[in-house]
C-alpha positions as semicolon CSV with decimal commas, in nm:
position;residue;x (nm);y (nm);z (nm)
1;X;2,839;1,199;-6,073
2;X;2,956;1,383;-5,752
3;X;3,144;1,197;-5,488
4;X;3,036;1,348;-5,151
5;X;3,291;1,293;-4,861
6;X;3,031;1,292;-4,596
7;X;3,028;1,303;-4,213
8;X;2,678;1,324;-4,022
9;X;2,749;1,638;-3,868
10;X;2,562;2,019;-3,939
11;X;2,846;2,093;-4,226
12;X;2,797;1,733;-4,366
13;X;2,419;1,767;-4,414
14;X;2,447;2,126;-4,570
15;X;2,618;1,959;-4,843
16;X;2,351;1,651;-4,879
17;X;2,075;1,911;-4,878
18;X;2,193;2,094;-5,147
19;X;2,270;1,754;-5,375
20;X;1,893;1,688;-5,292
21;X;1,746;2,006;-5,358
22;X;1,974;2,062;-5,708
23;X;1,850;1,701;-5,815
24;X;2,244;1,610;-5,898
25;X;2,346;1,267;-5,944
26;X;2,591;1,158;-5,612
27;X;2,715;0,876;-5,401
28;X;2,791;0,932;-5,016
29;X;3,164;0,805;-4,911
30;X;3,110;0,841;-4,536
31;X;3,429;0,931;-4,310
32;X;3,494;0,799;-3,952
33;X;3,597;1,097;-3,787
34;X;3,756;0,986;-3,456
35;X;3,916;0,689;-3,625
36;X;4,100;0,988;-3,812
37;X;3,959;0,881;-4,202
38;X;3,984;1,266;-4,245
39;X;4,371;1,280;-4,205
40;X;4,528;1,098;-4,445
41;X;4,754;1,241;-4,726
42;X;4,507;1,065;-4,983
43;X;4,217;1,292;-4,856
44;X;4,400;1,624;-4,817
45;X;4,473;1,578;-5,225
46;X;4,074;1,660;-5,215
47;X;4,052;1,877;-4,916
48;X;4,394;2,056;-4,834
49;X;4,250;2,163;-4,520
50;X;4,174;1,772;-4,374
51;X;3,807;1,881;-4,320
52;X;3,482;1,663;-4,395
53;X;3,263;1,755;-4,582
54;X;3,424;1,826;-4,926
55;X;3,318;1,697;-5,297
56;X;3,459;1,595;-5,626
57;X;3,260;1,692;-5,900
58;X;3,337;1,400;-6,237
59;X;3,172;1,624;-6,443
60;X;3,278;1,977;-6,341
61;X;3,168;2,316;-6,449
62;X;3,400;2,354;-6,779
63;X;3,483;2,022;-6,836
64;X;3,815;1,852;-6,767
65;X;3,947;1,596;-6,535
66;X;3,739;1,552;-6,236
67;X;3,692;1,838;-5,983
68;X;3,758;1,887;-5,590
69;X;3,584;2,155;-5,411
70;X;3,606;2,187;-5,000
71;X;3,482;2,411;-4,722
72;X;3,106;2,398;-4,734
73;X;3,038;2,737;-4,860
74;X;3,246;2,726;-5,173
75;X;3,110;2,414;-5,223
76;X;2,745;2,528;-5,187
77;X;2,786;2,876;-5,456
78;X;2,966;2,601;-5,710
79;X;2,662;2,334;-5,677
80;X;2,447;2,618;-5,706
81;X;2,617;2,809;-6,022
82;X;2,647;2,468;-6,172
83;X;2,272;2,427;-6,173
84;X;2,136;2,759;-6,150
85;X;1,955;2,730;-5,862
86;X;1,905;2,910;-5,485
87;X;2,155;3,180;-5,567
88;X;1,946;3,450;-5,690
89;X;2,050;3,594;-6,075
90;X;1,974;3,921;-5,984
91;X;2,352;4,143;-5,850
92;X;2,161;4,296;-5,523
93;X;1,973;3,945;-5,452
94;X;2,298;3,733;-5,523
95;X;2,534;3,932;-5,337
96;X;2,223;3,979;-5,026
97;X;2,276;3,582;-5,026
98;X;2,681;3,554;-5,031
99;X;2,660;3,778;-4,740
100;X;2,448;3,548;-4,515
101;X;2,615;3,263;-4,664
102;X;2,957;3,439;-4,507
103;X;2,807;3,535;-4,203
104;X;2,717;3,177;-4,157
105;X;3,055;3,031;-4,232
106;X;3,225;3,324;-4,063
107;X;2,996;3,341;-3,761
108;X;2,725;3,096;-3,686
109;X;2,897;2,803;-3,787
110;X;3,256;2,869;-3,595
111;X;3,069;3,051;-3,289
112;X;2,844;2,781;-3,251
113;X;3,103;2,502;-3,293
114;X;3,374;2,660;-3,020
115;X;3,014;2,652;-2,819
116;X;3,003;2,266;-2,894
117;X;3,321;2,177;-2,800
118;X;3,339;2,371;-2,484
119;X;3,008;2,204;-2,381
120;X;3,025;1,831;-2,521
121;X;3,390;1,728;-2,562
122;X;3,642;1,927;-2,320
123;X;3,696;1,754;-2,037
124;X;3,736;2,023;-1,756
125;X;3,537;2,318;-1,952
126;X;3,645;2,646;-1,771
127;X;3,291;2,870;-1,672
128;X;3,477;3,156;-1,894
129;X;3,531;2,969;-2,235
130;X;3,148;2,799;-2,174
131;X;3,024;3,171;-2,114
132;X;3,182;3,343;-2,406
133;X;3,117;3,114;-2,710
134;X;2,772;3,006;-2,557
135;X;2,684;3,410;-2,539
136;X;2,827;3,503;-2,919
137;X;2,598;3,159;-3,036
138;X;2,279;3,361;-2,910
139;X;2,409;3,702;-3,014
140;X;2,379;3,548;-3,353
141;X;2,055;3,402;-3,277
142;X;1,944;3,734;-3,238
143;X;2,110;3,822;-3,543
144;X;1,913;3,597;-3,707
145;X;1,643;3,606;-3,538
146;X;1,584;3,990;-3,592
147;X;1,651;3,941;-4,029
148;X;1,377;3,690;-4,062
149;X;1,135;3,878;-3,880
150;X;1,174;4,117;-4,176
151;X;1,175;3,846;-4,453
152;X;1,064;3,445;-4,483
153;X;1,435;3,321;-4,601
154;X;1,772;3,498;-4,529
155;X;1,811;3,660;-4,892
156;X;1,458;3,694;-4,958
157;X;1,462;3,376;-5,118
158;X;1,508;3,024;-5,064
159;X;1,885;3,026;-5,126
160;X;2,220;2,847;-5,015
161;X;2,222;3,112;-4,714
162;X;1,933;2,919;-4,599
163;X;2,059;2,586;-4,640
164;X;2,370;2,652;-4,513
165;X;2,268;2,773;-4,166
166;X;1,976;2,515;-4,112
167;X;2,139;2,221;-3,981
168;X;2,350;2,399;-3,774
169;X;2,023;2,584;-3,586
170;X;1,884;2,245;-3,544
171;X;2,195;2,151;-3,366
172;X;2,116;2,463;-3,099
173;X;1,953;2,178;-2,901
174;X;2,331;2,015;-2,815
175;X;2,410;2,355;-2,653
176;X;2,087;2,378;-2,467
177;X;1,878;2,594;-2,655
178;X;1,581;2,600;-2,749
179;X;1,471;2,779;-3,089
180;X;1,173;2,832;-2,917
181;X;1,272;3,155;-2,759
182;X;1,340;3,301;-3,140
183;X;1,017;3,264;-3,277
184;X;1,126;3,423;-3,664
185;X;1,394;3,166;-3,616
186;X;1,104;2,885;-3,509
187;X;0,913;2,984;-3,813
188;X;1,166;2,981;-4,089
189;X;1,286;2,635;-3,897
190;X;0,977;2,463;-3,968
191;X;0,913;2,648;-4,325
192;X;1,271;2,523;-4,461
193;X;1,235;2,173;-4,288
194;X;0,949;2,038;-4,423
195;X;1,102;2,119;-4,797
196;X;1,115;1,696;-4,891
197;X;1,528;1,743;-4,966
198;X;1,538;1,862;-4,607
199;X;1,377;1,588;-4,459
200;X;1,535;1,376;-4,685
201;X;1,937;1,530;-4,697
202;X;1,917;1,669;-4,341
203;X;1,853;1,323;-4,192
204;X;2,128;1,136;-4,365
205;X;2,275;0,889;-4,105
206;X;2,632;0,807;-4,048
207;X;2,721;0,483;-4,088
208;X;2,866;0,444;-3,739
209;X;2,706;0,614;-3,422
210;X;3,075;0,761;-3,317
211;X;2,946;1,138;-3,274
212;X;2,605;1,104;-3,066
213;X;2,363;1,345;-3,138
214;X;2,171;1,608;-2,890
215;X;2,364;1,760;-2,558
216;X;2,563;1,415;-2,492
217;X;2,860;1,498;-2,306
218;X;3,134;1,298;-2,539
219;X;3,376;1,094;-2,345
220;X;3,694;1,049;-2,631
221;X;3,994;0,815;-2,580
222;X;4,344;0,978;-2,599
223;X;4,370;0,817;-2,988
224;X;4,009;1,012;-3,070
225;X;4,136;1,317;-2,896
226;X;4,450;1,272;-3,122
227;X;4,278;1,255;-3,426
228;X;3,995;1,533;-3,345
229;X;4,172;1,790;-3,183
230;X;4,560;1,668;-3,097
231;X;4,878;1,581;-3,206
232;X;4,739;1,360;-3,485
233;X;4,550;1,606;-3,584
234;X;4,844;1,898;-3,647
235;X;5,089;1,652;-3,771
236;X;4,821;1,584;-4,079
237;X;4,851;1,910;-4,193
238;X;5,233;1,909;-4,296
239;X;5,244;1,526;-4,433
């Protein structure tokens, strides 16, 4: 069994994809993210850095007492060595998916979340900070957009690169944009969703309807912007 501490969000559904797809036995403990679940000393024991997703694995790789992983993409290459699957066996093919895997953690997933913020949660956005992350998210596009027009899936493959950066391309929409305009991006889109762990893992609802989804402008109270981005927020991170 693998406990999965879940939020709704792109990283969140990255994870439940890849429990889907890998067929492993989990349960969903869902966090309330402005209510500030994810800073409590009892859940930085599983993920030191206070982030949601992260898992603990009751039947680890090895054996032992049960085992915490965070941060999405170590979490995605230990579900997939424990299983064998969508990390390619082969040295060139493996290390061809680690490096869109990193690109996505490094890149498309940070880039496109400084985008998010700028454009749904700050109050008094300034043009410049909306201008430069919304720019680097569709320089990556084009990234993107430009490596699957020379292959179906990111490593060649149907691999954890792939599941990694799906959810967070379907989120494009929050920051106006349309996948449309990237039509390698479009196709791949609509190739990896309609995989039935997809449809099934990248549709897994919160149990709450705090964090709307789409390009709604979110309106927090001081305690939410505490917990999400404030003083609650650094003082979790030396309890």
């Amino acid at each position: 069994m693998i406990d999965l501490h879940f939020v709704a969000t792109p990283n969140g559904h990255k994870i439940s994809i890849m429990l889907l797809e890998t067929g492993l036995e989990h349960r969903l403990i869902h966090y309330r993210l402005l209510d500030g679940d994810h800073l409590t000393p009892a859940f930085r024991e599983i993920s030191p850095n206070n982030r949601v997703p992260a898992i603990v694995d009751h039947d680890p790789i090895g054996g032992g007492a049960p085992y915490p992983v965070f941060e999405t993409g170590a979490i995605l290459i230990y579900l997939a060595e424990k299983t064998g699957r969508f990390l390619p066996a082969d040295p060139r093919g493996r290390h061809l998916a680690i490096q869109w895997l990193m690109w996505q953690m490094a890149g498309l997933g940070p880039m496109h979340g400084q985008a998010h913020h700028f454009i749904r949660y700050c109050p008094e956005p300034s043009d410049y900070a909306v201008s430069r992350y919304r720019n680097e998210a569709l320089r990556l596009l084009r990234v993107m957009n430009r490596r699957l027009g020379e292959a179906d899936y990111l490593a060649g493959e149907y691999s954890i690169a792939d599941i990694a950066c799906w959810s967070w391309i379907r989120a494009t929409r929050a920051i106006d944009v349309d996948i449309a305009d990237y039509p390698h991006i479009q196709a791949w889109f609509d190739r990896v969703g309609e995989r039935p762990a997809v449809l099934e893992g990248g549709h897994v609802p919160a149990d709450n309807q705090q964090l709307r989804p789409g390009s709604v402008k979110m309106s927090l109270t001081a305690q939410q912007w505490s917990n999400m981005f404030g003083e609650n927020m650094l003082q979790a991170a030396e309890r």
